[in-house]
Amino acid sequence: HLTERGGAGVGAMSRRERGPESGPGGAEAAAEDVEPAEPESPDQCLSLLPWDRFSAWLHCVCVVGFDLELGQAVEVIYPPHSKLTDKEKTNICYLSFPDSNSGCLGDTQFCFRFRRSPGRKVSLCCFLDQLDRELPVYLKKDSAYYYGYVYFRQVRDKSLKRGYFQKSLVLISKLPYVHLFRTMLKQIAPEYFEKSEAFLEAVCSDIDRWPPPVAGKVLQLPIMGVIMKLRIPTYRDKPGTTPIVQNMHQADAQISMALPTVHEVDLFRCFCPVFFHIQMLWELVLLGEPLVVMAPSPAESSETVLALVSCISPLKYCSDFRPYFTIHDSEFKEYTTRTQAPPSVILGVTNPFFAKTLQHWPHIIRIGDIKLPGEVPKQVKVKKLKNLKTLDSKPGVYTSYKPYLNKDEEIVKQLQKGVQQKRPTEAQSVILRRYFLELTESFIIPLERYVASLMPLQKCISPWKSPPQLRQFSQDDFMKTLEKAGPQLTSGLKGDWIGLYRHFLKSPNFDGWFRSRQKEMTQKLEALHLEALCNENLVFWCQKHTEVEAVDLVLKLKNKLLQADREHLPVKTETLKKLQTHINDIILALPDDLQDILLKTGTT
């Protein structure tokens, strides 16, 4: 499976306007009788200028060093025209270095996430949005945030005043492709620290030759003599399945490496320190509860936060999360204030100061160095919050939260057995990921089923009336459905499922999920309305009505076509072509003067 580079290369001038047929709507709920159109290749949708391909993957590359007078400082931003505000630069500076207490000697990799400064326009907006539509909801980019992927090196160097060489190579991107960028940094950072600026320029030049990040294709990404092969998941993939990217034989001398995933972390390794509490942590993440992870280094804090966020997949975690958070962060005051309840956010911290500052937070996960257990971890009880005084407190989960569901002993036994049998950590992670997926699906299926029932029947859709509205979500009605069609149909877990649903319906994760479903179903109704219009004999209708009414219909139909394109409605290409033919036929049946006006008229 080798993808072609597609269209023209950097700076080429082939442009093809996106017609109404471009892009499916991404609505799973809308896929029964209205097929989405085949998307155009993003390579064809606009001419790619120098740095456009680079910008589809990264915002910029930064080098952060330590200056005796200034402290941390951004030494290099590449490409040089990349824009970062002073606030963004300050955040990057502090987040790119471990806290001094972490004592990270040698090379360390971690990631962080920070708010973008508002008001900046993105030149490739339409292009990137088109790519985004194909992604599963949990991989869609959040335009309000950037990720920073860090490779930090600290080694003794007697020639420097401080006695240490300290520098970070940082990739800034909107894409949550943790594994891809981690792998890439491992390839380029060690060589960069030896060779410096010219090497960085060559790296960026390589990235600017990459194909766009199209979901569902096997992509080949060359980077300094190595070809990374990977596949970005699509929303059509069955949850829990990862198509294998084969490592194919290269005819030339280039080394090829296949990435098993672009975004997943080593789940089992991350959850090892809190092995016995995985189900409770799943509940806390699902409900959007304030969570802080206290860890000895940014590597452990960032991996654990990312593991927590991913444990409710395929649901999207809709609140803020910070894989590594410092006291210098621009949101520090906002997130640590005691004047209001802690916000719905997951923070990863390493500074001992947070043990005091976040004492009032309801749920704290304290982890030591993440090591894979050589023996089965001993049963650990949930600890009381009042016992957490310092960052030196013993690893564990500190909370007074009482889980809604009874504990699933099976998964614990299965993973313990794996430890005893020295099962590879990748296999343990697969078991754990499947467990979380089945738990999340058992929880979400009754909600999906109920929300689908809010859709008006197809017979209620008339071409001559506006599309009908969705019925309102009623908590009481939904709760009534649980008796016969609740999670017990797919999960053997007992417990207070009703209480868990009541709590979830008040959470940001429900709000985000329901808004997304509402949008999909509204688009489905619009698409069905378009189908209904296409199946009418519109020319015959116009013959029975006045010219004014015929002109009004033409303008409305033109607006419908524009809406289908703008909102990427899940409509078949044939339907849109048929509607355009109807419009042309109606116009041709009108007097010449009106024809001239209508053929020139655009619509709002």
Coordinates of C-alpha atoms in Angstrom, one line a residue:
H1 CA 0.0 0.0 0.0
L2 CA 2.1 2.9 -1.1
T3 CA 0.3 6.3 -1.3
E4 CA 1.2 8.5 -4.2
R5 CA 2.5 12.0 -3.5
G6 CA -0.7 13.1 -5.2
G7 CA -1.1 16.3 -7.3
A8 CA 1.6 18.8 -7.7
G9 CA 4.6 19.4 -5.5
V10 CA 5.6 22.5 -3.5
G11 CA 4.9 25.7 -5.2
A12 CA 2.9 24.1 -8.0
M13 CA 0.0 26.0 -9.4
S14 CA -2.7 23.4 -10.1
R15 CA -5.9 24.6 -8.5
R16 CA -9.3 22.9 -8.6
E17 CA -12.1 24.6 -6.8
R18 CA -14.0 22.4 -4.3
G19 CA -17.3 21.6 -5.9
P20 CA -20.4 20.7 -4.0
E21 CA -19.5 17.1 -4.3
S22 CA -16.4 17.4 -2.1
G23 CA -16.2 15.9 1.4
P24 CA -18.5 13.7 3.4
G25 CA -20.3 15.0 6.4
G26 CA -18.6 12.7 8.9
A27 CA -22.0 11.8 10.4
E28 CA -22.2 8.2 11.4
A29 CA -25.8 8.6 12.3
A30 CA -26.5 9.9 8.8
A31 CA -25.2 6.9 6.9
E32 CA -28.2 4.7 6.5
D33 CA -29.8 5.8 3.3
V34 CA -27.8 8.9 2.4
E35 CA -24.3 8.0 1.4
P36 CA -21.6 10.6 1.8
A37 CA -19.9 11.7 -1.4
E38 CA -16.3 10.6 -2.0
P39 CA -14.0 13.3 -0.8
E40 CA -11.6 15.0 -3.3
S41 CA -8.0 14.4 -2.7
P42 CA -6.8 17.3 -0.4
D43 CA -3.8 17.6 -2.7
Q44 CA -6.2 18.7 -5.4
C45 CA -8.2 21.2 -3.4
L46 CA -5.7 24.0 -3.4
S47 CA -2.3 24.9 -4.8
L48 CA 0.3 24.1 -2.2
L49 CA 2.9 26.9 -1.8
P50 CA 6.2 26.5 0.0
W51 CA 5.7 25.6 3.7
D52 CA 2.0 24.7 3.1
R53 CA 2.8 21.0 3.4
F54 CA 4.9 21.6 6.5
S55 CA 2.0 23.7 8.0
A56 CA -0.4 20.8 7.6
W57 CA 1.7 18.8 10.1
L58 CA 3.5 21.4 12.3
H59 CA 3.1 25.0 13.2
C60 CA 6.9 25.4 13.8
V61 CA 10.0 23.9 15.4
C62 CA 11.6 25.6 18.4
V63 CA 14.9 25.3 20.1
V64 CA 14.8 26.3 23.8
G65 CA 18.1 26.8 25.6
F66 CA 19.2 28.0 29.0
D67 CA 20.8 31.4 29.4
L68 CA 22.5 32.4 32.7
E69 CA 21.0 35.9 32.6
L70 CA 17.6 35.2 30.9
G71 CA 16.9 31.7 32.1
Q72 CA 15.0 29.6 29.5
A73 CA 14.8 31.3 26.1
V74 CA 13.6 30.4 22.6
E75 CA 16.9 30.4 20.6
V76 CA 15.5 29.4 17.2
I77 CA 12.1 29.3 15.6
Y78 CA 11.9 27.5 12.2
P79 CA 10.6 28.3 9.6
P80 CA 11.6 31.9 10.5
H81 CA 8.2 33.4 9.3
S82 CA 6.3 31.3 11.9
K83 CA 4.3 33.5 14.3
L84 CA 4.2 33.0 18.0
T85 CA 2.9 35.6 20.5
D86 CA 5.1 36.6 23.5
K87 CA 2.7 34.8 25.8
E88 CA 3.0 31.6 23.6
K89 CA 6.8 31.9 23.6
T90 CA 6.8 32.2 27.4
N91 CA 4.6 29.1 27.8
I92 CA 6.8 27.2 25.4
C93 CA 10.0 28.2 27.3
Y94 CA 8.8 27.0 30.7
L95 CA 7.0 23.9 29.4
S96 CA 10.0 22.7 27.4
F97 CA 12.2 22.1 30.5
P98 CA 11.6 19.7 33.3
D99 CA 11.3 21.3 36.8
S100 CA 14.8 21.5 38.4
N101 CA 13.7 18.9 41.0
S102 CA 13.1 16.3 38.3
G103 CA 16.8 15.7 38.0
C104 CA 16.5 14.5 34.4
L105 CA 20.0 13.7 33.3
G106 CA 20.6 12.5 29.8
D107 CA 17.7 12.6 27.2
T108 CA 14.1 12.9 28.2
Q109 CA 11.0 13.0 26.0
F110 CA 7.6 14.4 27.0
C111 CA 4.7 16.5 25.7
F112 CA 2.7 19.5 26.8
R113 CA -0.4 21.3 25.7
F114 CA -1.1 25.1 25.9
R115 CA -3.7 27.6 24.8
R116 CA -3.2 29.4 21.6
S117 CA -3.5 33.2 21.7
P118 CA -6.8 34.2 20.1
G119 CA -7.3 36.1 16.9
R120 CA -4.7 34.5 14.6
K121 CA -6.0 33.4 11.2
V122 CA -4.9 30.1 9.7
S123 CA -3.9 30.3 6.0
L124 CA -4.7 26.7 5.3
C125 CA -8.0 26.7 7.2
C126 CA -10.3 25.1 4.5
F127 CA -7.6 22.6 3.6
L128 CA -7.1 21.4 7.2
D129 CA -10.8 21.4 7.9
Q130 CA -11.3 19.0 5.0
L131 CA -8.7 16.7 6.4
D132 CA -10.3 17.0 9.9
R133 CA -13.7 15.7 8.7
E134 CA -12.4 12.2 8.1
L135 CA -11.0 11.8 11.6
P136 CA -12.6 10.0 14.5
V137 CA -13.9 12.6 17.0
Y138 CA -11.1 12.0 19.6
L139 CA -8.4 12.9 17.0
K140 CA -10.0 16.0 15.6
K141 CA -7.8 19.0 16.2
D142 CA -8.8 21.6 18.8
S143 CA -8.0 25.0 17.2
A144 CA -7.8 26.6 20.6
Y145 CA -4.7 24.6 21.7
Y146 CA -1.2 23.6 20.5
Y147 CA 0.7 20.5 21.5
G148 CA 4.4 20.8 22.2
Y149 CA 6.5 17.6 21.7
V150 CA 9.8 17.8 23.5
Y151 CA 13.2 16.2 23.3
F152 CA 15.2 17.5 26.3
R153 CA 19.0 16.9 26.7
Q154 CA 20.9 17.6 29.9
V155 CA 24.5 16.4 30.1
R156 CA 27.5 17.5 32.1
D157 CA 29.7 20.0 30.2
K158 CA 32.6 21.6 32.1
S159 CA 33.2 24.2 29.4
L160 CA 29.8 25.8 30.3
K161 CA 29.5 28.1 33.4
R162 CA 26.6 26.0 34.9
G163 CA 28.6 22.8 34.2
Y164 CA 25.6 21.4 32.2
F165 CA 24.5 21.5 28.6
Q166 CA 20.6 22.0 28.7
K167 CA 18.6 22.2 25.5
S168 CA 15.2 21.2 24.1
L169 CA 14.1 20.5 20.6
V170 CA 10.3 21.2 20.5
L171 CA 7.8 20.4 17.7
I172 CA 4.7 22.7 18.0
S173 CA 1.6 21.2 16.3
K174 CA -2.2 21.2 16.4
L175 CA -2.2 17.4 15.8
P176 CA -2.5 15.0 18.8
Y177 CA -0.2 12.4 17.1
V178 CA 1.9 11.7 20.1
H179 CA 3.5 8.5 18.9
L180 CA 4.4 9.9 15.5
F181 CA 6.1 13.0 16.8
R182 CA 7.8 11.1 19.6
T183 CA 9.3 8.7 17.0
M184 CA 10.3 11.5 14.8
L185 CA 12.1 13.4 17.6
K186 CA 14.0 10.2 18.5
Q187 CA 15.2 10.1 14.9
I188 CA 16.3 13.8 14.5
A189 CA 17.0 15.3 18.0
P190 CA 20.3 13.5 18.9
E191 CA 21.7 14.4 15.5
Y192 CA 20.5 18.0 15.8
F193 CA 22.4 18.5 19.1
E194 CA 25.6 17.4 17.2
K195 CA 25.0 19.3 14.0
S196 CA 22.9 22.4 14.8
E197 CA 21.0 24.8 12.6
A198 CA 21.7 23.6 9.0
F199 CA 20.5 20.1 10.1
L200 CA 17.2 21.6 11.4
E201 CA 16.7 23.4 8.1
A202 CA 17.1 20.1 6.2
V203 CA 14.6 18.4 8.6
C204 CA 12.0 21.1 7.9
S205 CA 12.7 20.9 4.2
D206 CA 11.9 17.1 4.4
I207 CA 8.7 17.7 6.2
D208 CA 7.6 20.2 3.6
R209 CA 7.7 17.4 1.1
W210 CA 5.4 15.1 3.0
P211 CA 1.9 14.3 1.7
P212 CA -0.9 15.9 3.6
P213 CA -2.1 14.1 6.8
V214 CA -5.0 12.3 5.0
A215 CA -6.8 9.8 7.2
G216 CA -7.2 6.2 6.0
K217 CA -4.2 6.0 3.6
V218 CA -0.8 4.5 4.2
L219 CA 1.5 7.6 4.2
Q220 CA 5.2 7.6 3.6
L221 CA 7.0 10.4 5.5
P222 CA 10.7 10.7 4.7
I223 CA 12.9 12.2 7.5
M224 CA 16.6 12.4 7.2
G225 CA 17.2 9.2 5.3
V226 CA 14.4 7.2 7.1
I227 CA 10.9 6.6 5.8
M228 CA 8.2 6.5 8.4
K229 CA 5.1 4.5 7.3
L230 CA 1.8 5.1 9.1
R231 CA -1.9 5.2 8.7
I232 CA -4.1 7.9 10.4
P233 CA -7.4 6.3 11.6
T234 CA -10.7 7.4 10.0
Y235 CA -14.1 7.8 11.7
R236 CA -15.2 4.8 9.6
D237 CA -12.7 2.4 11.2
K238 CA -14.2 -0.1 13.7
P239 CA -13.3 1.1 17.2
G240 CA -10.5 -1.0 18.7
T241 CA -9.1 -2.1 15.3
T242 CA -5.8 -0.8 14.0
P243 CA -5.1 -1.8 10.4
I244 CA -1.5 -3.0 10.3
V245 CA 0.9 -1.0 8.2
Q246 CA 3.3 -3.5 6.5
N247 CA 7.0 -2.7 6.5
M248 CA 7.7 -3.0 2.8
H249 CA 11.0 -3.7 1.2
Q250 CA 12.6 -0.5 0.0
A251 CA 14.3 -0.7 -3.4
D252 CA 16.7 2.0 -2.5
A253 CA 19.0 2.4 0.4
Q254 CA 16.5 4.2 2.6
I255 CA 15.6 2.6 5.9
S256 CA 11.8 2.1 6.4
M257 CA 10.0 1.9 9.7
A258 CA 6.3 1.1 10.2
L259 CA 4.5 2.9 13.0
P260 CA 1.8 0.7 14.6
T261 CA -0.1 3.9 15.7
V262 CA 0.1 7.6 15.4
H263 CA -1.5 8.6 18.7
E264 CA -1.6 5.8 21.3
V265 CA 0.5 5.6 24.4
D266 CA 1.7 2.5 26.2
L267 CA -1.5 2.1 28.3
F268 CA -0.4 -0.7 30.5
R269 CA 2.9 0.9 31.4
C270 CA 1.1 4.2 32.3
F271 CA -1.5 2.5 34.5
C272 CA 0.8 0.1 36.2
P273 CA 1.4 2.3 39.3
V274 CA -2.4 2.6 39.8
F275 CA -3.2 -0.9 38.6
F276 CA -6.1 -1.7 41.0
H277 CA -8.0 1.6 40.4
I278 CA -8.3 1.6 36.6
Q279 CA -12.1 1.3 36.7
M280 CA -12.5 4.1 39.2
L281 CA -10.2 6.3 37.1
W282 CA -12.3 5.5 34.0
E283 CA -15.4 6.8 35.9
L284 CA -13.6 10.0 37.0
V285 CA -12.4 10.7 33.4
L286 CA -15.9 9.9 32.0
L287 CA -17.5 12.3 34.4
G288 CA -15.0 15.1 33.7
E289 CA -13.9 15.2 37.4
P290 CA -10.9 17.5 38.3
L291 CA -7.9 15.2 38.4
V292 CA -4.2 15.9 39.1
V293 CA -1.4 13.5 38.3
M294 CA 1.7 14.1 40.6
A295 CA 4.7 12.5 39.0
P296 CA 8.5 12.6 39.4
S297 CA 9.2 13.8 35.8
P298 CA 7.4 15.3 32.8
A299 CA 7.8 12.1 30.9
E300 CA 5.7 10.2 33.5
S301 CA 3.2 13.0 34.0
S302 CA 2.5 13.6 30.3
E303 CA 2.2 9.9 29.5
T304 CA -0.2 9.3 32.4
V305 CA -2.4 12.2 31.5
L306 CA -2.6 11.1 27.8
A307 CA -3.4 7.6 29.0
L308 CA -6.3 8.9 31.2
V309 CA -7.7 11.0 28.4
S310 CA -7.6 8.0 26.0
C311 CA -9.3 5.6 28.3
I312 CA -12.8 6.7 27.4
S313 CA -12.2 6.4 23.7
P314 CA -14.1 6.4 21.3
L315 CA -15.7 9.1 23.4
K316 CA -13.9 12.5 23.1
Y317 CA -12.7 13.9 26.4
C318 CA -14.2 17.4 26.1
S319 CA -12.5 19.3 29.0
D320 CA -9.1 20.8 29.1
F321 CA -6.1 18.6 29.9
R322 CA -2.4 19.5 30.4
P323 CA 0.0 16.6 30.2
Y324 CA 2.7 18.8 31.9
F325 CA 1.7 21.9 33.8
T326 CA 4.1 24.3 35.7
I327 CA 3.7 27.1 38.1
H328 CA 4.7 29.5 35.3
D329 CA 1.8 28.4 33.1
S330 CA -0.5 31.3 32.0
E331 CA -3.5 29.4 33.4
F332 CA -1.8 28.7 36.8
K333 CA -3.9 31.2 38.8
E334 CA -7.1 30.2 37.0
Y335 CA -6.6 26.5 37.7
T336 CA -5.3 26.6 41.3
T337 CA -7.5 29.3 42.9
R338 CA -9.3 28.3 46.0
T339 CA -12.1 30.8 45.6
Q340 CA -14.1 28.4 43.4
A341 CA -14.4 24.6 43.0
P342 CA -11.6 23.1 41.0
P343 CA -12.3 23.1 37.2
S344 CA -13.1 20.1 35.0
V345 CA -9.5 19.5 33.9
I346 CA -6.7 16.9 34.1
L347 CA -3.3 18.3 35.1
G348 CA 0.1 16.6 35.1
V349 CA 2.6 18.2 37.5
T350 CA 6.0 17.5 38.9
N351 CA 6.8 20.5 41.1
P352 CA 6.5 19.6 44.9
F353 CA 4.8 23.1 45.3
F354 CA 1.7 21.6 43.7
A355 CA 1.3 19.1 46.7
K356 CA 0.3 22.2 48.7
T357 CA -1.3 24.3 46.0
L358 CA -3.7 21.5 44.8
Q359 CA -4.4 20.0 48.2
H360 CA -8.0 21.0 47.9
W361 CA -8.5 19.0 44.6
P362 CA -10.8 16.1 45.1
H363 CA -8.9 13.4 43.2
I364 CA -5.1 13.1 43.1
I365 CA -3.0 10.4 41.5
R366 CA 0.5 10.1 42.9
I367 CA 2.9 8.0 40.8
G368 CA 6.5 7.1 41.3
D369 CA 8.9 6.2 38.5
I370 CA 7.0 4.2 35.9
K371 CA 8.7 0.8 35.8
L372 CA 7.1 -2.4 34.4
P373 CA 6.5 -4.7 37.3
G374 CA 8.6 -7.8 37.6
E375 CA 6.1 -9.2 40.0
V376 CA 2.4 -8.7 40.6
P377 CA 1.7 -5.4 42.3
K378 CA 0.2 -5.8 45.7
Q379 CA -3.4 -4.7 46.3
V380 CA -3.5 -1.0 47.2
K381 CA -6.4 0.7 48.9
V382 CA -7.6 4.2 47.8
K383 CA -5.9 6.7 50.2
K384 CA -7.6 9.5 52.0
L385 CA -6.8 13.0 50.7
K386 CA -5.8 14.2 54.2
N387 CA -2.9 11.8 54.1
L388 CA -1.4 13.6 51.0
K389 CA 1.0 16.2 52.5
T390 CA 3.9 16.3 50.1
L391 CA 5.0 15.0 46.8
D392 CA 7.0 12.4 48.7
S393 CA 3.8 10.7 49.8
K394 CA 3.5 7.1 48.7
P395 CA 2.2 6.4 45.2
G396 CA -1.5 5.7 44.9
V397 CA -4.9 7.4 44.3
Y398 CA -6.0 9.9 46.9
T399 CA -9.7 10.5 46.8
S400 CA -13.0 10.1 48.8
Y401 CA -14.9 9.2 45.6
K402 CA -17.1 6.1 45.8
P403 CA -17.3 4.4 42.4
Y404 CA -20.8 3.8 40.9
L405 CA -20.0 0.4 39.5
N406 CA -18.8 -2.7 41.2
K407 CA -15.2 -3.6 40.6
D408 CA -14.4 -5.9 37.7
E409 CA -12.1 -8.4 39.2
E410 CA -11.6 -10.3 35.9
I411 CA -9.5 -7.6 34.2
V412 CA -7.2 -7.3 37.2
K413 CA -6.7 -11.1 37.3
Q414 CA -6.1 -11.2 33.5
L415 CA -3.4 -8.5 33.7
Q416 CA -1.8 -10.0 36.9
K417 CA -1.6 -13.3 35.0
G418 CA 0.1 -11.5 32.2
V419 CA 2.7 -10.1 34.6
Q420 CA 3.4 -13.5 36.0
Q421 CA 3.7 -15.0 32.5
K422 CA 6.0 -12.1 31.4
R423 CA 3.5 -11.2 28.7
P424 CA 4.8 -8.3 26.5
T425 CA 3.7 -4.9 27.6
E426 CA 2.2 -4.3 24.1
A427 CA -0.1 -7.3 24.6
Q428 CA -1.1 -6.1 28.1
S429 CA -1.9 -2.7 26.6
V430 CA -4.1 -4.3 23.9
I431 CA -6.1 -6.2 26.6
L432 CA -6.5 -3.0 28.7
R433 CA -7.5 -0.9 25.7
R434 CA -10.1 -3.5 24.7
Y435 CA -11.4 -3.5 28.3
F436 CA -11.8 0.3 28.3
L437 CA -13.4 0.2 24.9
E438 CA -16.0 -2.4 25.8
L439 CA -16.8 -0.5 29.1
T440 CA -17.2 2.8 27.2
E441 CA -19.3 1.2 24.5
S442 CA -21.6 -0.5 27.0
F443 CA -22.1 2.9 28.6
I444 CA -22.7 4.9 25.4
I445 CA -24.8 2.5 23.3
P446 CA -28.1 3.1 25.4
L447 CA -27.5 6.9 24.9
E448 CA -26.9 6.4 21.2
R449 CA -30.1 4.4 20.9
Y450 CA -32.2 6.9 22.7
V451 CA -30.8 9.9 20.8
A452 CA -31.5 8.1 17.5
S453 CA -35.1 7.9 18.6
L454 CA -35.3 11.7 18.7
M455 CA -35.0 11.8 14.9
P456 CA -38.3 12.6 13.1
L457 CA -39.6 9.8 10.8
Q458 CA -38.7 10.1 7.2
K459 CA -42.4 10.4 6.2
C460 CA -42.5 13.7 8.2
I461 CA -40.1 15.3 5.7
S462 CA -41.9 17.3 3.0
P463 CA -40.0 19.0 0.2
W464 CA -42.4 22.0 0.6
K465 CA -41.8 22.6 4.3
S466 CA -38.6 23.3 6.3
P467 CA -37.0 20.2 7.6
P468 CA -38.6 19.1 10.9
Q469 CA -36.8 19.7 14.2
L470 CA -35.2 17.0 16.4
R471 CA -37.3 16.2 19.5
Q472 CA -35.9 17.4 22.8
F473 CA -33.6 15.2 25.0
S474 CA -35.5 14.3 28.1
Q475 CA -33.5 12.9 31.0
D476 CA -36.6 11.1 32.5
D477 CA -37.5 9.5 29.1
F478 CA -33.9 8.3 28.7
M479 CA -33.8 6.8 32.2
K480 CA -37.0 4.9 31.4
T481 CA -35.3 3.2 28.5
L482 CA -32.5 1.8 30.7
E483 CA -34.7 -0.8 32.3
K484 CA -35.1 -2.8 29.0
A485 CA -32.3 -1.5 26.9
G486 CA -29.6 -0.5 29.3
P487 CA -25.9 -1.4 29.6
Q488 CA -26.8 -4.8 31.1
L489 CA -27.4 -6.0 27.5
T490 CA -23.6 -5.7 26.7
S491 CA -21.9 -5.6 30.1
G492 CA -22.0 -8.1 33.0
L493 CA -20.9 -5.3 35.5
K494 CA -23.3 -4.6 38.3
G495 CA -23.6 -1.4 40.2
D496 CA -25.5 2.0 40.1
W497 CA -25.5 2.6 36.4
I498 CA -28.5 5.0 36.8
G499 CA -26.4 7.1 39.2
L500 CA -23.5 7.1 36.8
Y501 CA -25.7 8.3 33.9
R502 CA -27.3 11.0 36.0
H503 CA -23.8 12.3 36.9
F504 CA -22.6 12.0 33.3
L505 CA -25.6 14.0 31.9
K506 CA -24.3 17.0 33.9
S507 CA -20.7 16.7 32.6
P508 CA -18.8 18.5 29.8
N509 CA -18.2 15.1 28.1
F510 CA -22.0 14.6 27.7
D511 CA -22.4 18.2 26.5
G512 CA -19.7 17.7 23.8
W513 CA -21.0 14.3 22.7
F514 CA -24.6 15.5 22.5
R515 CA -23.8 18.6 20.5
S516 CA -21.9 16.5 18.0
R517 CA -24.8 14.1 17.7
Q518 CA -27.3 17.0 17.3
K519 CA -25.2 18.5 14.5
E520 CA -24.9 15.2 12.7
M521 CA -28.7 14.5 12.9
T522 CA -29.6 18.0 11.8
Q523 CA -27.4 17.6 8.8
K524 CA -29.0 14.2 8.1
L525 CA -32.4 15.9 8.1
E526 CA -31.2 18.6 5.7
A527 CA -29.8 15.9 3.5
L528 CA -33.0 14.0 3.5
H529 CA -34.9 17.2 2.7
L530 CA -32.6 17.7 -0.3
E531 CA -33.4 14.1 -1.5
A532 CA -37.1 14.9 -1.2
L533 CA -36.7 18.0 -3.3
C534 CA -34.8 16.1 -6.0
N535 CA -37.5 13.5 -6.3
E536 CA -40.2 16.2 -7.1
N537 CA -41.0 17.3 -10.6
L538 CA -40.0 20.9 -9.9
V539 CA -40.5 22.2 -13.5
F540 CA -44.1 20.9 -13.5
W541 CA -44.6 22.7 -10.1
C542 CA -43.3 26.0 -11.6
Q543 CA -45.7 25.7 -14.5
K544 CA -48.6 25.8 -12.1
H545 CA -47.2 28.8 -10.1
T546 CA -46.3 32.4 -10.8
E547 CA -42.9 33.6 -12.2
V548 CA -42.2 35.3 -8.8
E549 CA -42.7 31.9 -7.0
A550 CA -40.5 30.1 -9.6
V551 CA -37.7 32.7 -9.1
D552 CA -38.1 32.4 -5.3
L553 CA -37.7 28.6 -5.7
V554 CA -34.6 28.9 -7.8
L555 CA -32.9 31.2 -5.2
K556 CA -33.9 28.8 -2.4
L557 CA -32.5 25.8 -4.3
K558 CA -29.2 27.6 -5.0
N559 CA -28.9 28.4 -1.3
K560 CA -29.5 24.7 -0.6
L561 CA -26.6 23.7 -2.8
L562 CA -24.4 26.3 -1.2
Q563 CA -25.4 25.0 2.3
A564 CA -24.7 21.4 1.2
D565 CA -21.1 22.5 0.2
R566 CA -20.5 24.8 3.1
E567 CA -21.7 22.4 5.8
H568 CA -20.5 19.2 4.0
L569 CA -23.9 17.6 4.2
P570 CA -23.9 13.8 3.8
V571 CA -25.5 13.9 0.3
K572 CA -24.8 11.8 -2.7
T573 CA -23.0 13.5 -5.6
E574 CA -25.8 12.4 -7.9
T575 CA -28.4 14.2 -5.7
L576 CA -26.5 17.5 -6.0
K577 CA -26.1 17.1 -9.7
K578 CA -29.8 16.3 -10.1
L579 CA -30.7 19.4 -8.1
Q580 CA -28.4 21.6 -10.3
T581 CA -30.2 20.1 -13.4
H582 CA -33.6 21.0 -11.8
I583 CA -32.4 24.6 -11.3
N584 CA -31.2 24.8 -14.9
D585 CA -34.4 23.4 -16.3
I586 CA -36.6 25.8 -14.2
I587 CA -34.4 28.8 -15.4
L588 CA -34.7 27.7 -19.1
A589 CA -38.5 27.6 -18.8
L590 CA -38.6 31.2 -17.7
P591 CA -38.5 34.3 -20.0
D592 CA -35.1 35.4 -21.5
D593 CA -34.7 38.5 -19.3
L594 CA -35.2 36.4 -16.1
Q595 CA -32.9 33.7 -17.4
D596 CA -30.1 36.2 -17.8
I597 CA -30.5 37.6 -14.3
L598 CA -30.8 34.1 -12.6
L599 CA -27.8 32.7 -14.5
K600 CA -25.7 35.5 -13.2
T601 CA -27.2 35.7 -9.7
G602 CA -25.1 34.3 -6.9
T603 CA -26.7 33.6 -3.5
T604 CA -26.0 34.5 0.1

